[in-house]
């Protein structure tokens, strides 16, 4: 990214501000991921210790710092505080910093900061509760399409990945369509539990923000990372001598279906925990979307240069 010359001296300040803003929003991401599954408001009441119910004072609620100062324990009852809180705060801070560093001072920067924060909430909630919040995906789909209209009006100067509303609509339809079809095939043809509509809505939202190429890119990255992690977990538990389920796929790491095949029913609770059969797919989609957001066009370009095809013949997102 390039910063206007007059603003160059403020570059460091902007970076620090982006990080601090990210940690503050990360703190809110934690609240959303913890309260939405229980159907609670994210505005009221104030944060309390779940054990002693004491309200958490503002000075005990400073992102990252309070957790360290308190030694990861409640000030009053010394109940341990999960490392999820500082992890989510730190991750969101780093993502905000990375978005500013990548995109600079353009309209796309606050947009993609919020997009990343939304994906952090999705990841945290899917890992903890195995659900993907409709609070994110329902407004996210029309919002992504509306932003493409902004990109269309503003042009390339907006920094937005999608500057064509039809690209956003195609991305949403493609993302939702692929996973919906996959879910129906799994349920009706293979007679197995499907992947769930949370993932369908999530990839539709990602498609609305990243366009049809971003949808495919996200799906490919998510499937590859998901397969690698799945295989690593299987090997890890085999090494530990834990008995594993019979039909865990260990071949063909590049197939999307692997994530679904790993959901073969019905594993015991132990297998669910140890084998990762029900490992949620949402975090992989979120990771895929974030990787594509930052370096997607570069990945596509280098892919076509590797297979020796002039990239000017490929329609690339800006
Ligand atoms: Zn307490």
mmCIF file of C-alpha atoms and ligand atoms in Angstrom:
data_model
loop_
_atom_site.group_PDB
_atom_site.id
_atom_site.type_symbol
_atom_site.label_atom_id
_atom_site.label_comp_id
_atom_site.label_asym_id
_atom_site.label_seq_id
_atom_site.Cartn_x
_atom_site.Cartn_y
_atom_site.Cartn_z
ATOM 1 C CA UNK A 1 0.000 0.000 0.000
ATOM 2 C CA UNK A 2 1.070 3.554 -0.572
ATOM 3 C CA UNK A 3 0.464 6.419 1.797
ATOM 4 C CA UNK A 4 0.334 10.051 0.662
ATOM 5 C CA UNK A 5 3.727 11.685 1.317
ATOM 6 C CA UNK A 6 2.339 14.159 3.856
ATOM 7 C CA UNK A 7 0.997 11.277 5.946
ATOM 8 C CA UNK A 8 4.173 9.156 5.817
ATOM 9 C CA UNK A 9 5.411 10.313 9.260
ATOM 10 C CA UNK A 10 2.132 9.077 10.767
ATOM 11 C CA UNK A 11 2.525 5.560 9.352
ATOM 12 C CA UNK A 12 3.727 4.095 12.669
ATOM 13 C CA UNK A 13 0.967 5.834 14.587
ATOM 14 C CA UNK A 14 -1.636 4.446 12.187
ATOM 15 C CA UNK A 15 -0.217 0.949 12.631
ATOM 16 C CA UNK A 16 -0.359 1.156 16.423
ATOM 17 C CA UNK A 17 -3.871 2.625 16.268
ATOM 18 C CA UNK A 18 -5.055 -0.152 13.973
ATOM 19 C CA UNK A 19 -3.704 -2.775 16.389
ATOM 20 C CA UNK A 20 -5.275 -1.153 19.467
ATOM 21 C CA UNK A 21 -8.601 -0.716 17.663
ATOM 22 C CA UNK A 22 -8.438 -4.382 16.682
ATOM 23 C CA UNK A 23 -7.831 -5.571 20.247
ATOM 24 C CA UNK A 24 -10.768 -3.451 21.464
ATOM 25 C CA UNK A 25 -13.044 -4.887 18.798
ATOM 26 C CA UNK A 26 -11.606 -8.344 19.520
ATOM 27 C CA UNK A 27 -12.850 -7.922 23.073
ATOM 28 C CA UNK A 28 -16.341 -7.333 21.638
ATOM 29 C CA UNK A 29 -15.890 -10.373 19.346
ATOM 30 C CA UNK A 30 -15.421 -12.478 22.492
ATOM 31 C CA UNK A 31 -18.656 -11.125 23.938
ATOM 32 C CA UNK A 32 -20.543 -11.948 20.717
ATOM 33 C CA UNK A 33 -19.099 -15.454 20.394
ATOM 34 C CA UNK A 34 -19.927 -16.226 24.042
ATOM 35 C CA UNK A 35 -23.389 -14.669 24.268
ATOM 36 C CA UNK A 36 -24.995 -15.247 20.858
ATOM 37 C CA UNK A 37 -25.203 -19.054 21.225
ATOM 38 C CA UNK A 38 -27.075 -18.540 24.520
ATOM 39 C CA UNK A 39 -29.410 -16.010 22.911
ATOM 40 C CA UNK A 40 -28.163 -13.238 25.196
ATOM 41 C CA UNK A 41 -27.780 -9.538 24.423
ATOM 42 C CA UNK A 42 -24.268 -8.387 23.586
ATOM 43 C CA UNK A 43 -24.959 -4.902 24.971
ATOM 44 C CA UNK A 44 -26.309 -5.598 28.455
ATOM 45 C CA UNK A 45 -25.581 -6.640 31.123
ATOM 46 C CA UNK A 46 -21.982 -5.608 31.719
ATOM 47 C CA UNK A 47 -19.390 -8.380 31.626
ATOM 48 C CA UNK A 48 -19.387 -10.444 34.817
ATOM 49 C CA UNK A 49 -17.316 -13.239 36.203
ATOM 50 C CA UNK A 50 -19.361 -16.386 35.457
ATOM 51 C CA UNK A 51 -18.391 -17.831 38.865
ATOM 52 C CA UNK A 52 -18.696 -15.041 41.448
ATOM 53 C CA UNK A 53 -20.928 -12.801 39.275
ATOM 54 C CA UNK A 54 -18.938 -9.679 40.186
ATOM 55 C CA UNK A 55 -19.032 -7.060 37.424
ATOM 56 C CA UNK A 56 -15.730 -6.676 35.653
ATOM 57 C CA UNK A 57 -14.392 -3.147 36.176
ATOM 58 C CA UNK A 58 -13.146 -1.212 33.144
ATOM 59 C CA UNK A 59 -9.549 -1.477 34.340
ATOM 60 C CA UNK A 60 -9.907 -5.255 34.451
ATOM 61 C CA UNK A 61 -11.343 -5.277 30.933
ATOM 62 C CA UNK A 62 -8.456 -3.747 28.977
ATOM 63 C CA UNK A 63 -7.709 -6.004 26.002
ATOM 64 C CA UNK A 64 -4.625 -8.243 26.420
ATOM 65 C CA UNK A 65 -3.228 -6.185 29.333
ATOM 66 C CA UNK A 66 -5.820 -6.989 32.006
ATOM 67 C CA UNK A 67 -5.562 -10.713 31.386
ATOM 68 C CA UNK A 68 -1.787 -10.531 31.891
ATOM 69 C CA UNK A 69 -1.962 -8.214 34.907
ATOM 70 C CA UNK A 70 -4.582 -10.396 36.606
ATOM 71 C CA UNK A 71 -2.503 -13.509 35.901
ATOM 72 C CA UNK A 72 -5.423 -15.058 33.959
ATOM 73 C CA UNK A 73 -7.599 -15.140 37.108
ATOM 74 C CA UNK A 74 -10.705 -13.284 38.290
ATOM 75 C CA UNK A 75 -9.714 -10.445 40.662
ATOM 76 C CA UNK A 76 -12.346 -11.495 43.215
ATOM 77 C CA UNK A 77 -12.681 -15.278 43.229
ATOM 78 C CA UNK A 78 -9.455 -16.254 41.390
ATOM 79 C CA UNK A 79 -11.353 -18.408 38.877
ATOM 80 C CA UNK A 80 -9.107 -18.935 35.857
ATOM 81 C CA UNK A 81 -9.966 -16.791 32.800
ATOM 82 C CA UNK A 82 -9.761 -18.635 29.491
ATOM 83 C CA UNK A 83 -6.855 -17.856 27.167
ATOM 84 C CA UNK A 84 -9.485 -17.516 24.436
ATOM 85 C CA UNK A 85 -10.010 -13.882 25.511
ATOM 86 C CA UNK A 86 -6.467 -12.577 24.917
ATOM 87 C CA UNK A 87 -6.041 -14.872 21.895
ATOM 88 C CA UNK A 88 -9.101 -13.449 20.138
ATOM 89 C CA UNK A 89 -8.115 -9.898 21.113
ATOM 90 C CA UNK A 90 -4.539 -10.312 19.908
ATOM 91 C CA UNK A 91 -5.607 -12.035 16.691
ATOM 92 C CA UNK A 92 -8.126 -9.309 15.859
ATOM 93 C CA UNK A 93 -5.486 -6.670 16.619
ATOM 94 C CA UNK A 94 -2.992 -8.323 14.267
ATOM 95 C CA UNK A 95 -5.625 -8.675 11.539
ATOM 96 C CA UNK A 96 -6.541 -4.968 11.791
ATOM 97 C CA UNK A 97 -2.851 -4.088 11.591
ATOM 98 C CA UNK A 98 -2.433 -6.357 8.559
ATOM 99 C CA UNK A 99 -5.483 -4.861 6.797
ATOM 100 C CA UNK A 100 -4.126 -1.324 7.273
ATOM 101 C CA UNK A 101 -0.657 -2.429 6.160
ATOM 102 C CA UNK A 102 -2.058 -4.167 3.064
ATOM 103 C CA UNK A 103 -4.718 -1.692 1.937
ATOM 104 C CA UNK A 104 -3.678 1.680 3.434
ATOM 105 C CA UNK A 105 -5.950 4.668 3.876
ATOM 106 C CA UNK A 106 -8.817 3.671 1.591
ATOM 107 C CA UNK A 107 -12.490 2.919 2.062
ATOM 108 C CA UNK A 108 -11.717 -0.817 1.865
ATOM 109 C CA UNK A 109 -9.669 -0.716 5.092
ATOM 110 C CA UNK A 110 -12.492 -0.251 7.656
ATOM 111 C CA UNK A 111 -14.668 -2.580 5.569
ATOM 112 C CA UNK A 112 -12.139 -5.407 5.620
ATOM 113 C CA UNK A 113 -11.293 -4.780 9.288
ATOM 114 C CA UNK A 114 -14.947 -5.479 10.114
ATOM 115 C CA UNK A 115 -14.984 -8.416 7.676
ATOM 116 C CA UNK A 116 -12.003 -9.942 9.522
ATOM 117 C CA UNK A 117 -13.634 -9.278 12.910
ATOM 118 C CA UNK A 118 -16.786 -11.035 11.677
ATOM 119 C CA UNK A 119 -14.691 -14.038 10.614
ATOM 120 C CA UNK A 120 -12.970 -14.087 14.023
ATOM 121 C CA UNK A 121 -16.392 -14.277 15.725
ATOM 122 C CA UNK A 122 -17.445 -17.055 13.333
ATOM 123 C CA UNK A 123 -14.269 -19.003 14.138
ATOM 124 C CA UNK A 124 -14.524 -18.561 17.912
ATOM 125 C CA UNK A 125 -18.225 -19.486 18.018
ATOM 126 C CA UNK A 126 -17.897 -22.427 15.628
ATOM 127 C CA UNK A 127 -14.998 -23.900 17.630
ATOM 128 C CA UNK A 128 -16.774 -23.447 20.965
ATOM 129 C CA UNK A 129 -20.416 -24.086 20.070
ATOM 130 C CA UNK A 130 -20.322 -25.732 16.591
ATOM 131 C CA UNK A 131 -22.657 -23.068 15.270
ATOM 132 C CA UNK A 132 -22.115 -20.160 12.903
ATOM 133 C CA UNK A 133 -23.928 -16.992 13.982
ATOM 134 C CA UNK A 134 -26.816 -15.877 11.767
ATOM 135 C CA UNK A 135 -26.205 -12.491 13.376
ATOM 136 C CA UNK A 136 -23.128 -12.309 11.092
ATOM 137 C CA UNK A 137 -24.156 -14.148 7.943
ATOM 138 C CA UNK A 138 -27.707 -12.788 7.456
ATOM 139 C CA UNK A 139 -26.704 -9.101 7.374
ATOM 140 C CA UNK A 140 -23.312 -9.983 5.860
ATOM 141 C CA UNK A 141 -24.685 -11.258 2.538
ATOM 142 C CA UNK A 142 -26.656 -8.099 1.547
ATOM 143 C CA UNK A 143 -23.906 -5.921 3.040
ATOM 144 C CA UNK A 144 -21.264 -7.516 0.833
ATOM 145 C CA UNK A 145 -23.437 -6.967 -2.243
ATOM 146 C CA UNK A 146 -24.139 -3.349 -1.235
ATOM 147 C CA UNK A 147 -20.405 -2.756 -0.823
ATOM 148 C CA UNK A 148 -19.820 -3.924 -4.377
ATOM 149 C CA UNK A 149 -22.161 -1.107 -5.447
ATOM 150 C CA UNK A 150 -19.967 1.297 -3.479
ATOM 151 C CA UNK A 151 -16.935 -0.200 -5.221
ATOM 152 C CA UNK A 152 -18.665 0.251 -8.575
ATOM 153 C CA UNK A 153 -19.411 3.914 -7.896
ATOM 154 C CA UNK A 154 -16.031 4.653 -6.308
ATOM 155 C CA UNK A 155 -13.857 2.711 -8.741
ATOM 156 C CA UNK A 156 -10.455 1.169 -8.134
ATOM 157 C CA UNK A 157 -9.526 3.925 -5.648
ATOM 158 C CA UNK A 158 -11.815 2.312 -3.077
ATOM 159 C CA UNK A 159 -9.334 -0.546 -2.676
ATOM 160 C CA UNK A 160 -12.295 -2.971 -2.565
ATOM 161 C CA UNK A 161 -11.685 -6.438 -3.986
ATOM 162 C CA UNK A 162 -15.061 -6.470 -5.712
ATOM 163 C CA UNK A 163 -16.052 -3.477 -7.815
ATOM 164 C CA UNK A 164 -18.863 -5.128 -9.754
ATOM 165 C CA UNK A 165 -22.174 -5.901 -8.086
ATOM 166 C CA UNK A 166 -22.790 -8.882 -10.376
ATOM 167 C CA UNK A 167 -19.498 -10.373 -9.208
ATOM 168 C CA UNK A 168 -20.689 -10.072 -5.597
ATOM 169 C CA UNK A 169 -24.066 -11.649 -6.423
ATOM 170 C CA UNK A 170 -22.355 -14.426 -8.396
ATOM 171 C CA UNK A 171 -19.987 -15.032 -5.467
ATOM 172 C CA UNK A 172 -22.843 -15.278 -2.964
ATOM 173 C CA UNK A 173 -24.871 -17.572 -5.237
ATOM 174 C CA UNK A 174 -21.868 -19.752 -6.040
ATOM 175 C CA UNK A 175 -20.701 -20.001 -2.425
ATOM 176 C CA UNK A 176 -24.152 -20.810 -1.074
ATOM 177 C CA UNK A 177 -24.962 -23.032 -4.059
ATOM 178 C CA UNK A 178 -21.867 -25.249 -3.905
ATOM 179 C CA UNK A 179 -22.171 -26.021 -0.209
ATOM 180 C CA UNK A 180 -25.971 -26.358 -0.382
ATOM 181 C CA UNK A 181 -25.645 -28.895 -3.202
ATOM 182 C CA UNK A 182 -22.890 -30.704 -1.305
ATOM 183 C CA UNK A 183 -25.085 -30.836 1.795
ATOM 184 C CA UNK A 184 -28.078 -32.227 -0.141
ATOM 185 C CA UNK A 185 -25.921 -34.834 -1.908
ATOM 186 C CA UNK A 186 -24.451 -35.913 1.435
ATOM 187 C CA UNK A 187 -27.871 -36.185 3.084
ATOM 188 C CA UNK A 188 -29.995 -37.708 0.326
ATOM 189 C CA UNK A 189 -27.539 -39.638 -1.827
ATOM 190 C CA UNK A 190 -24.884 -40.738 0.659
ATOM 191 C CA UNK A 191 -27.367 -40.894 3.608
ATOM 192 C CA UNK A 192 -24.932 -39.163 5.908
ATOM 193 C CA UNK A 193 -25.299 -36.045 8.062
ATOM 194 C CA UNK A 194 -24.652 -32.964 5.947
ATOM 195 C CA UNK A 195 -22.291 -30.144 6.697
ATOM 196 C CA UNK A 196 -24.950 -27.760 7.982
ATOM 197 C CA UNK A 197 -26.465 -24.563 6.722
ATOM 198 C CA UNK A 198 -24.211 -22.371 8.829
ATOM 199 C CA UNK A 199 -21.372 -23.128 6.408
ATOM 200 C CA UNK A 200 -23.685 -22.571 3.408
ATOM 201 C CA UNK A 201 -24.594 -19.073 4.633
ATOM 202 C CA UNK A 202 -20.993 -18.340 5.612
ATOM 203 C CA UNK A 203 -19.567 -19.100 2.170
ATOM 204 C CA UNK A 204 -22.421 -17.120 0.584
ATOM 205 C CA UNK A 205 -21.370 -14.137 2.724
ATOM 206 C CA UNK A 206 -17.705 -14.606 1.843
ATOM 207 C CA UNK A 207 -18.714 -14.772 -1.834
ATOM 208 C CA UNK A 208 -20.609 -11.493 -1.537
ATOM 209 C CA UNK A 209 -17.454 -9.823 -0.170
ATOM 210 C CA UNK A 210 -14.842 -11.513 -2.387
ATOM 211 C CA UNK A 211 -16.650 -12.278 -5.654
ATOM 212 C CA UNK A 212 -16.871 -15.594 -7.495
ATOM 213 C CA UNK A 213 -13.106 -16.049 -7.799
ATOM 214 C CA UNK A 214 -12.757 -15.342 -4.083
ATOM 215 C CA UNK A 215 -15.408 -17.974 -3.354
ATOM 216 C CA UNK A 216 -13.538 -20.651 -5.281
ATOM 217 C CA UNK A 217 -10.189 -19.516 -3.838
ATOM 218 C CA UNK A 218 -11.579 -19.624 -0.304
ATOM 219 C CA UNK A 219 -13.042 -23.086 -0.827
ATOM 220 C CA UNK A 220 -9.804 -24.473 -2.273
ATOM 221 C CA UNK A 221 -7.654 -23.019 0.539
ATOM 222 C CA UNK A 222 -10.146 -24.136 3.219
ATOM 223 C CA UNK A 223 -10.310 -27.684 1.831
ATOM 224 C CA UNK A 224 -6.542 -27.985 1.552
ATOM 225 C CA UNK A 225 -5.853 -26.661 5.052
ATOM 226 C CA UNK A 226 -8.756 -28.695 6.450
ATOM 227 C CA UNK A 227 -7.422 -31.888 4.891
ATOM 228 C CA UNK A 228 -3.875 -31.247 6.087
ATOM 229 C CA UNK A 229 -5.056 -30.564 9.650
ATOM 230 C CA UNK A 230 -7.400 -33.571 9.540
ATOM 231 C CA UNK A 231 -4.644 -35.907 8.397
ATOM 232 C CA UNK A 232 -2.205 -34.450 10.924
ATOM 233 C CA UNK A 233 -4.716 -35.076 13.726
ATOM 234 C CA UNK A 234 -5.330 -38.638 12.568
ATOM 235 C CA UNK A 235 -1.573 -39.346 12.417
ATOM 236 C CA UNK A 236 -1.050 -37.648 15.770
ATOM 237 C CA UNK A 237 -3.661 -39.758 17.531
ATOM 238 C CA UNK A 238 -2.494 -42.908 15.751
ATOM 239 C CA UNK A 239 1.013 -42.130 17.045
ATOM 240 C CA UNK A 240 -0.442 -41.817 20.538
ATOM 241 C CA UNK A 241 -2.087 -45.206 20.070
ATOM 242 C CA UNK A 242 -5.645 -43.914 20.379
ATOM 243 C CA UNK A 243 -8.061 -46.164 18.465
ATOM 244 C CA UNK A 244 -9.484 -44.352 15.469
ATOM 245 C CA UNK A 245 -12.640 -44.660 13.429
ATOM 246 C CA UNK A 246 -12.544 -47.109 10.541
ATOM 247 C CA UNK A 247 -13.295 -44.883 7.595
ATOM 248 C CA UNK A 248 -11.099 -41.889 8.243
ATOM 249 C CA UNK A 249 -9.743 -40.751 4.889
ATOM 250 C CA UNK A 250 -5.998 -40.519 4.738
ATOM 251 C CA UNK A 251 -5.508 -40.314 1.007
ATOM 252 C CA UNK A 252 -6.202 -37.606 -1.532
ATOM 253 C CA UNK A 253 -5.635 -34.503 0.565
ATOM 254 C CA UNK A 254 -6.955 -32.062 -1.999
ATOM 255 C CA UNK A 255 -10.564 -33.049 -2.142
ATOM 256 C CA UNK A 256 -13.257 -30.827 -0.757
ATOM 257 C CA UNK A 257 -15.288 -33.855 0.157
ATOM 258 C CA UNK A 258 -12.716 -34.918 2.729
ATOM 259 C CA UNK A 259 -14.114 -32.536 5.286
ATOM 260 C CA UNK A 260 -17.536 -34.094 4.816
ATOM 261 C CA UNK A 261 -16.282 -37.665 4.681
ATOM 262 C CA UNK A 262 -14.724 -37.103 8.051
ATOM 263 C CA UNK A 263 -18.218 -36.555 9.421
ATOM 264 C CA UNK A 264 -19.227 -40.176 8.861
ATOM 265 C CA UNK A 265 -21.735 -41.049 11.552
ATOM 266 C CA UNK A 266 -21.949 -42.169 14.225
ATOM 267 C CA UNK A 267 -18.655 -41.770 16.098
ATOM 268 C CA UNK A 268 -18.622 -41.907 19.882
ATOM 269 C CA UNK A 269 -18.014 -38.792 21.937
ATOM 270 C CA UNK A 270 -14.422 -39.850 22.366
ATOM 271 C CA UNK A 271 -13.925 -40.063 18.634
ATOM 272 C CA UNK A 272 -15.560 -36.700 18.154
ATOM 273 C CA UNK A 273 -13.042 -35.130 20.482
ATOM 274 C CA UNK A 274 -9.983 -37.119 19.558
ATOM 275 C CA UNK A 275 -10.413 -37.776 15.887
ATOM 276 C CA UNK A 276 -11.809 -34.467 14.830
ATOM 277 C CA UNK A 277 -14.603 -36.132 12.878
ATOM 278 C CA UNK A 278 -16.914 -33.285 13.654
ATOM 279 C CA UNK A 279 -14.275 -30.601 13.492
ATOM 280 C CA UNK A 280 -16.209 -27.599 12.210
ATOM 281 C CA UNK A 281 -15.516 -26.355 8.693
ATOM 282 C CA UNK A 282 -16.324 -22.694 9.467
ATOM 283 C CA UNK A 283 -12.852 -21.816 10.816
ATOM 284 C CA UNK A 284 -11.241 -23.180 7.627
ATOM 285 C CA UNK A 285 -13.592 -21.131 5.456
ATOM 286 C CA UNK A 286 -12.768 -18.072 7.583
ATOM 287 C CA UNK A 287 -9.030 -18.738 7.218
ATOM 288 C CA UNK A 288 -9.403 -19.316 3.474
ATOM 289 C CA UNK A 289 -11.295 -16.035 3.098
ATOM 290 C CA UNK A 290 -8.667 -14.091 5.051
ATOM 291 C CA UNK A 291 -5.791 -15.585 3.040
ATOM 292 C CA UNK A 292 -7.644 -14.808 -0.189
ATOM 293 C CA UNK A 293 -8.423 -11.284 0.998
ATOM 294 C CA UNK A 294 -4.725 -10.548 1.489
ATOM 295 C CA UNK A 295 -3.006 -12.451 -1.306
ATOM 296 C CA UNK A 296 -5.726 -14.061 -3.446
ATOM 297 C CA UNK A 297 -5.063 -12.210 -6.712
ATOM 298 C CA UNK A 298 -1.323 -12.836 -6.302
ATOM 299 C CA UNK A 299 -1.961 -16.565 -5.793
ATOM 300 C CA UNK A 300 -4.096 -16.732 -8.953
ATOM 301 C CA UNK A 301 -1.514 -14.796 -10.940
ATOM 302 C CA UNK A 302 1.391 -16.972 -9.852
ATOM 303 C CA UNK A 303 -0.692 -20.095 -10.475
ATOM 304 C CA UNK A 304 -1.250 -19.082 -14.082
ATOM 305 C CA UNK A 305 2.373 -18.087 -14.512
ATOM 306 C CA UNK A 306 3.410 -21.518 -13.242
ATOM 307 C CA UNK A 307 1.173 -23.281 -15.759
ATOM 308 C CA UNK A 308 2.596 -20.852 -18.302
ATOM 309 C CA UNK A 309 -0.531 -18.997 -19.256
ATOM 310 C CA UNK A 310 -0.337 -15.233 -19.735
ATOM 311 C CA UNK A 311 -2.298 -13.792 -16.832
ATOM 312 C CA UNK A 312 -3.682 -10.912 -18.928
ATOM 313 C CA UNK A 313 -5.999 -13.476 -20.475
ATOM 314 C CA UNK A 314 -7.482 -14.165 -17.086
ATOM 315 C CA UNK A 315 -10.025 -11.819 -15.584
ATOM 316 C CA UNK A 316 -8.460 -10.876 -12.296
ATOM 317 C CA UNK A 317 -10.119 -9.016 -9.492
ATOM 318 C CA UNK A 318 -8.362 -5.740 -8.833
HETATM 319 ZN ZN1 LIG B 1 -14.924 -14.229 39.929
#
